[in-house]
PDB file of C-alpha atoms in Angstrom:
ATOM      1  CA  LYS A 211      16.359   8.045  -6.784  1.00 90.00           C
ATOM      2  CA  THR A 212      13.147   7.204  -3.824  1.00 93.00           C
ATOM      3  CA  TYR A 213      11.873   8.717  -0.972  1.00 96.00           C
ATOM      4  CA  SER A 214      10.337   6.835   2.002  1.00 96.00           C
ATOM      5  CA  PRO A 215       8.101   8.955   4.330  1.00 97.00           C
ATOM      6  CA  ASP A 216       6.703   6.509   6.822  1.00 97.00           C
ATOM      7  CA  LEU A 217       3.820   8.151   9.530  1.00 98.00           C
ATOM      8  CA  TRP A 218       3.178   6.023  12.883  1.00 98.00           C
ATOM      9  CA  ALA A 219       1.214   7.021  15.676  1.00 98.00           C
ATOM     10  CA  LYS A 220      -0.556   5.357  18.364  1.00 98.00           C
ATOM     11  CA  LEU A 221      -3.200   7.285  21.043  1.00 98.00           C
ATOM     12  CA  GLY A 222      -4.615   5.273  24.093  1.00 97.00           C
ATOM     13  CA  TYR A 223      -7.664   6.763  26.012  1.00 97.00           C
ATOM     14  CA  GLY A 224      -8.858   4.888  29.252  1.00 96.00           C
ATOM     15  CA  ALA A 225      -9.348   0.873  27.834  1.00 97.00           C
ATOM     16  CA  TRP A 226      -9.048   2.108  24.565  1.00 97.00           C
ATOM     17  CA  THR A 227      -6.153   2.204  22.029  1.00 97.00           C
ATOM     18  CA  ILE A 228      -5.700   3.112  18.268  1.00 98.00           C
ATOM     19  CA  GLU A 229      -2.819   2.957  15.999  1.00 98.00           C
ATOM     20  CA  GLY A 230      -1.776   3.109  12.578  1.00 98.00           C
ATOM     21  CA  GLU A 231       1.292   3.540   9.741  1.00 97.00           C
ATOM     22  CA  PHE A 232       1.361   4.911   6.726  1.00 98.00           C
ATOM     23  CA  ILE A 233       4.750   4.858   3.991  1.00 97.00           C
ATOM     24  CA  ALA A 234       4.925   5.180   0.813  1.00 97.00           C
ATOM     25  CA  GLN A 235       8.285   4.827  -1.641  1.00 96.00           C
ATOM     26  CA  LEU A 236       8.421   7.648  -3.831  1.00 97.00           C
ATOM     27  CA  GLY A 237      10.687   8.002  -6.625  1.00 95.00           C
ATOM     28  CA  SER A 238      11.960   7.396  -9.764  1.00 93.00           C
ATOM     29  CA  VAL A 239      14.288   5.010 -11.917  1.00 89.00           C
ATOM     30  CA  ASP A 240      15.906   6.808 -15.303  1.00 87.00           C
ATOM     31  CA  ARG A 241      16.513   3.070 -17.115  1.00 81.00           C
ATOM     32  CA  LEU A 242      15.573  -0.457 -16.770  1.00 77.00           C
ATOM     33  CA  ASP A 243      16.610  -1.758 -20.328  1.00 74.00           C
ATOM     34  CA  ASP A 244      18.824  -4.451 -18.439  1.00 74.00           C
ATOM     35  CA  PHE A 245      15.725  -6.010 -17.664  1.00 69.00           C
ATOM     36  CA  GLY A 246      14.089  -6.194 -20.699  1.00 67.00           C
ATOM     37  CA  ARG A 247      12.224  -2.517 -20.269  1.00 69.00           C
ATOM     38  CA  SER A 248      12.914   0.282 -23.279  1.00 71.00           C
ATOM     39  CA  SER A 249      12.162   3.207 -20.997  1.00 77.00           C
ATOM     40  CA  GLY A 250      12.579   3.913 -17.167  1.00 81.00           C
ATOM     41  CA  ALA A 251       9.917   4.018 -14.505  1.00 86.00           C
ATOM     42  CA  ASP A 252       8.226   5.699 -12.047  1.00 90.00           C
ATOM     43  CA  ILE A 253       7.558   4.446  -8.757  1.00 93.00           C
ATOM     44  CA  ARG A 254       4.466   4.988  -6.321  1.00 95.00           C
ATOM     45  CA  LYS A 255       3.942   2.210  -4.139  1.00 96.00           C
ATOM     46  CA  PHE A 256       1.826   2.568  -0.681  1.00 97.00           C
ATOM     47  CA  GLY A 257       1.211   0.712   2.433  1.00 97.00           C
ATOM     48  CA  GLY A 258      -0.728   1.472   5.822  1.00 98.00           C
ATOM     49  CA  THR A 259      -1.999  -0.371   8.361  1.00 98.00           C
ATOM     50  CA  GLY A 260      -4.407   0.376  11.095  1.00 98.00           C
ATOM     51  CA  ARG A 261      -5.816  -0.975  15.139  1.00 98.00           C
ATOM     52  CA  VAL A 262      -8.081  -0.360  17.295  1.00 98.00           C
ATOM     53  CA  SER A 263      -8.067  -2.341  20.054  1.00 97.00           C
ATOM     54  CA  TRP A 264     -10.305  -2.004  23.354  1.00 98.00           C
ATOM     55  CA  ARG A 265      -9.219  -3.746  26.900  1.00 97.00           C
ATOM     56  CA  GLY A 266     -11.724  -4.864  29.060  1.00 96.00           C
ATOM     57  CA  MET A 267     -12.106  -7.414  32.734  1.00 94.00           C
ATOM     58  CA  GLY A 268      -9.332  -5.771  34.574  1.00 91.00           C
ATOM     59  CA  GLY A 269      -7.241  -5.578  31.353  1.00 90.00           C
ATOM     60  CA  LYS A 270      -7.746  -9.261  30.702  1.00 94.00           C
ATOM     61  CA  LEU A 271     -10.014  -8.711  27.993  1.00 97.00           C
ATOM     62  CA  ARG A 272      -8.835  -7.061  24.662  1.00 97.00           C
ATOM     63  CA  LEU A 273     -11.276  -6.924  21.711  1.00 98.00           C
ATOM     64  CA  GLY A 274      -9.908  -5.267  18.824  1.00 97.00           C
ATOM     65  CA  LEU A 275     -10.070  -4.715  14.553  1.00 98.00           C
ATOM     66  CA  GLU A 276      -6.980  -4.324  12.802  1.00 98.00           C
ATOM     67  CA  SER A 277      -7.341  -3.145   8.829  1.00 98.00           C
ATOM     68  CA  GLY A 278      -4.467  -3.146   6.362  1.00 97.00           C
ATOM     69  CA  ALA A 279      -3.652  -2.450   2.423  1.00 97.00           C
ATOM     70  CA  ALA A 280      -0.308  -2.767   0.204  1.00 97.00           C
ATOM     71  CA  SER A 281      -0.582  -1.193  -3.566  1.00 95.00           C
ATOM     72  CA  GLY A 282       0.021  -3.814  -6.106  1.00 90.00           C
ATOM     73  CA  ASP A 283       0.969  -3.589 -10.078  1.00 86.00           C
ATOM     74  CA  GLN A 284      -1.410  -5.289 -12.857  1.00 78.00           C
ATOM     75  CA  TRP A 285       1.899  -7.762 -13.677  1.00 75.00           C
ATOM     76  CA  ASP A 286       1.231 -11.605 -13.520  1.00 71.00           C
ATOM     77  CA  ASN A 287       4.158 -13.201 -11.536  1.00 68.00           C
ATOM     78  CA  THR A 288       6.947 -15.909 -13.397  1.00 66.00           C
ATOM     79  CA  PRO A 289       5.873 -18.342 -13.796  1.00 68.00           C
ATOM     80  CA  GLN A 290       2.179 -16.680 -14.350  1.00 68.00           C
ATOM     81  CA  GLY A 291      -0.222 -17.886 -11.471  1.00 65.00           C
ATOM     82  CA  ASN A 292       2.351 -18.633  -8.998  1.00 75.00           C
ATOM     83  CA  THR A 293       1.345 -15.806  -6.023  1.00 79.00           C
ATOM     84  CA  HIS A 294       4.735 -16.226  -4.126  1.00 84.00           C
ATOM     85  CA  ILE A 295       6.685 -12.796  -3.755  1.00 84.00           C
ATOM     86  CA  SER A 296       9.457 -14.779  -4.542  1.00 82.00           C
ATOM     87  CA  ASN A 297       8.780 -15.103  -8.529  1.00 77.00           C
ATOM     88  CA  ALA A 298       7.236 -11.489  -7.707  1.00 77.00           C
ATOM     89  CA  ASN A 299       7.354  -9.522 -11.277  1.00 74.00           C
ATOM     90  CA  LEU A 300       8.474  -6.565  -9.994  1.00 75.00           C
ATOM     91  CA  LEU A 301       9.858  -4.896 -12.793  1.00 73.00           C
ATOM     92  CA  GLY A 302       6.997  -5.544 -15.511  1.00 67.00           C
ATOM     93  CA  ALA A 303       9.314  -6.985 -17.331  1.00 63.00           C
ATOM     94  CA  CYS A 304       8.598  -9.837 -20.329  1.00 60.00           C
ATOM     95  CA  PRO A 305       9.050 -12.631 -20.982  1.00 57.00           C
ATOM     96  CA  THR A 306      10.111 -13.908 -24.169  1.00 57.00           C
ATOM     97  CA  GLY A 307       7.515 -13.527 -26.683  1.00 55.00           C
ATOM     98  CA  THR A 308       4.987 -11.497 -24.978  1.00 57.00           C
ATOM     99  CA  THR A 309       4.182  -7.999 -24.982  1.00 57.00           C
ATOM    100  CA  CYS A 310       5.523  -5.247 -22.321  1.00 57.00           C
ATOM    101  CA  PRO A 311       2.795  -3.413 -20.576  1.00 58.00           C
ATOM    102  CA  THR A 312       2.238  -0.195 -21.620  1.00 66.00           C
ATOM    103  CA  ASP A 313       2.280   0.852 -17.855  1.00 71.00           C
ATOM    104  CA  ASN A 314       5.792   2.574 -16.467  1.00 81.00           C
ATOM    105  CA  THR A 315       4.985   3.153 -12.963  1.00 85.00           C
ATOM    106  CA  LEU A 316       6.030   0.252 -10.321  1.00 87.00           C
ATOM    107  CA  SER A 317       4.061  -0.108  -7.424  1.00 90.00           C
ATOM    108  CA  GLN A 318       3.852  -3.006  -5.447  1.00 91.00           C
ATOM    109  CA  PHE A 319       4.427  -2.794  -2.383  1.00 94.00           C
ATOM    110  CA  ILE A 320       5.385  -5.500  -0.159  1.00 94.00           C
ATOM    111  CA  PHE A 321       5.413  -5.301   3.604  1.00 95.00           C
ATOM    112  CA  ASN A 322       8.033  -6.406   5.835  1.00 94.00           C
ATOM    113  CA  ARG A 323       8.084 -10.375   6.087  1.00 93.00           C
ATOM    114  CA  GLU A 324       8.312 -10.448   9.667  1.00 93.00           C
ATOM    115  CA  TYR A 325       4.740  -8.552  10.225  1.00 93.00           C
ATOM    116  CA  LYS A 326       2.304 -12.081  10.628  1.00 92.00           C
ATOM    117  CA  ILE A 327      -0.778 -11.483   9.555  1.00 93.00           C
ATOM    118  CA  ASP A 328      -2.300 -15.088   9.442  1.00 94.00           C
ATOM    119  CA  MET A 329      -0.935 -18.823   9.759  1.00 92.00           C
ATOM    120  CA  ILE A 330      -1.784 -19.805   5.983  1.00 92.00           C
ATOM    121  CA  LEU A 331      -2.255 -17.029   3.562  1.00 92.00           C
ATOM    122  CA  PHE A 332      -0.127 -14.202   3.459  1.00 93.00           C
ATOM    123  CA  ARG A 333       2.674 -16.064   5.661  1.00 92.00           C
ATOM    124  CA  HIS A 334       3.515 -19.340   3.295  1.00 92.00           C
ATOM    125  CA  LEU A 335       1.107 -18.480   0.163  1.00 90.00           C
ATOM    126  CA  ILE A 336       1.679 -15.299  -0.404  1.00 90.00           C
ATOM    127  CA  GLY A 337       5.211 -14.683   1.600  1.00 92.00           C
ATOM    128  CA  ALA A 338       3.947 -11.026   2.455  1.00 94.00           C
ATOM    129  CA  VAL A 339       1.263  -8.847   2.359  1.00 95.00           C
ATOM    130  CA  THR A 340       1.118  -7.169  -1.187  1.00 93.00           C
ATOM    131  CA  ASN A 341      -1.690  -5.829  -3.674  1.00 92.00           C
ATOM    132  CA  ALA A 342      -3.901  -6.614  -0.904  1.00 95.00           C
ATOM    133  CA  GLY A 343      -6.227  -5.216   1.522  1.00 97.00           C
ATOM    134  CA  TYR A 344      -7.441  -7.029   4.988  1.00 97.00           C
ATOM    135  CA  VAL A 345      -9.613  -6.679   7.623  1.00 98.00           C
ATOM    136  CA  LYS A 346      -8.929  -8.429  11.143  1.00 98.00           C
ATOM    137  CA  PRO A 347     -10.963  -8.820  14.200  1.00 98.00           C
ATOM    138  CA  PHE A 348      -9.314 -10.261  17.124  1.00 98.00           C
ATOM    139  CA  LEU A 349     -10.721 -11.200  20.259  1.00 97.00           C
ATOM    140  CA  GLN A 350      -7.686 -11.830  23.352  1.00 96.00           C
ATOM    141  CA  TYR A 351      -8.472 -13.139  27.038  1.00 97.00           C
ATOM    142  CA  ASP A 352      -5.065 -13.765  29.143  1.00 94.00           C
ATOM    143  CA  LEU A 353      -6.206 -17.042  31.057  1.00 94.00           C
ATOM    144  CA  THR A 354      -3.111 -16.368  33.562  1.00 92.00           C
ATOM    145  CA  ARG A 355      -0.137 -13.406  33.763  1.00 89.00           C
ATOM    146  CA  SER A 356       1.771 -15.761  31.336  1.00 92.00           C
ATOM    147  CA  ILE A 357      -0.578 -17.775  29.110  1.00 94.00           C
ATOM    148  CA  ALA A 358      -2.884 -15.787  26.895  1.00 95.00           C
ATOM    149  CA  ALA A 359      -5.637 -17.398  24.231  1.00 96.00           C
ATOM    150  CA  ARG A 360      -6.648 -15.012  20.915  1.00 96.00           C
ATOM    151  CA  ALA A 361      -9.041 -15.939  18.189  1.00 97.00           C
ATOM    152  CA  ALA A 362      -9.254 -13.691  14.838  1.00 97.00           C
ATOM    153  CA  ASN A 363     -10.608 -13.643  11.507  1.00 97.00           C
ATOM    154  CA  ILE A 364      -8.385 -12.629   8.183  1.00 97.00           C
ATOM    155  CA  THR A 365     -10.788 -11.477   5.227  1.00 97.00           C
ATOM    156  CA  SER A 366      -8.288 -10.233   2.371  1.00 96.00           C
ATOM    157  CA  TYR A 367      -9.124  -9.193  -1.244  1.00 95.00           C
ATOM    158  CA  ALA A 368      -6.968  -8.447  -3.772  1.00 93.00           C
ATOM    159  CA  LEU A 369      -6.263  -4.249  -4.952  1.00 92.00           C
ATOM    160  CA  ARG A 370      -5.438  -5.426  -8.702  1.00 88.00           C
ATOM    161  CA  PRO A 371      -7.454  -8.522  -9.593  1.00 85.00           C
ATOM    162  CA  VAL A 372      -5.542  -8.625 -12.525  1.00 80.00           C
ATOM    163  CA  ALA A 373      -2.274  -9.585 -10.957  1.00 78.00           C
ATOM    164  CA  THR A 374      -3.898 -12.739  -9.183  1.00 80.00           C
ATOM    165  CA  PRO A 375      -4.502 -16.543 -10.591  1.00 75.00           C
ATOM    166  CA  GLY A 376      -7.806 -16.133 -12.239  1.00 77.00           C
ATOM    167  CA  ASN A 377      -8.488 -12.515 -12.025  1.00 81.00           C
ATOM    168  CA  SER A 378     -10.419 -12.522  -8.738  1.00 84.00           C
ATOM    169  CA  THR A 379     -10.722  -9.700  -6.209  1.00 91.00           C
ATOM    170  CA  TRP A 380     -11.402 -12.490  -3.403  1.00 91.00           C
ATOM    171  CA  TYR A 381      -8.552 -13.426  -1.794  1.00 91.00           C
ATOM    172  CA  GLY A 382     -10.389 -15.409   1.025  1.00 91.00           C
ATOM    173  CA  THR A 383     -11.219 -15.678   4.402  1.00 96.00           C
ATOM    174  CA  GLU A 384      -9.267 -17.190   7.880  1.00 96.00           C
ATOM    175  CA  PHE A 385      -9.979 -18.528  10.805  1.00 97.00           C
ATOM    176  CA  ASN A 386      -6.602 -18.283  13.588  1.00 96.00           C
ATOM    177  CA  ALA A 387      -6.311 -19.289  16.913  1.00 95.00           C
ATOM    178  CA  ASP A 388      -3.581 -19.362  19.590  1.00 92.00           C
ATOM    179  CA  LEU A 389      -1.906 -19.781  23.280  1.00 94.00           C
ATOM    180  CA  SER A 390       0.927 -17.994  23.563  1.00 92.00           C
ATOM    181  CA  TYR A 391       2.935 -17.504  26.617  1.00 93.00           C
ATOM    182  CA  ARG A 392       4.521 -14.472  27.537  1.00 89.00           C
ATOM    183  CA  SER A 393       7.502 -13.372  30.482  1.00 89.00           C
ATOM    184  CA  ASN A 394      10.017 -11.363  30.868  1.00 86.00           C
ATOM    185  CA  GLY A 395       8.818  -9.137  27.627  1.00 79.00           C
ATOM    186  CA  ILE A 396       9.591 -12.265  25.632  1.00 84.00           C
ATOM    187  CA  THR A 397       6.062 -13.850  23.546  1.00 80.00           C
ATOM    188  CA  VAL A 398       6.173 -17.146  22.283  1.00 81.00           C
TER     189      VAL A 398
END
């Protein structure tokens, strides 16, 4: 059984907007022996994101800061060293000839893959925000009513370094810039 509380709030005052969401997945699994584990497991997964932004110059300029985090597990992916979530070892299953972890808590939260915060690391190399925290300052300027230019820096780090190749906390930093076209509520 699992419970998934999800809290979301958005506040605006003048030129300022603050928005945030926190989600948890809590519960337990009684049996995992089909997956190479002799016992059940507790489920304790957490994720969240927040954003503060300011509008100026008649609403054309936006400055902001976004940050988020998703809990992770201590297990390496299979094959070891592969970082993409399609190879995630979600249950801590033990490959043949290795020792099973003694941790009986499943804690790897994975953001929805459609929640795209960058252009390379989480979108393609990892597949989604998981076992990570990130900070993303951004600047956007509306060139016309339909065209906007945006620049952002995404700095990312691992929450559980033991599950990363090289056991490093630092994922890296990425600079993104893009132009977007907006018409009738659709942005491309």
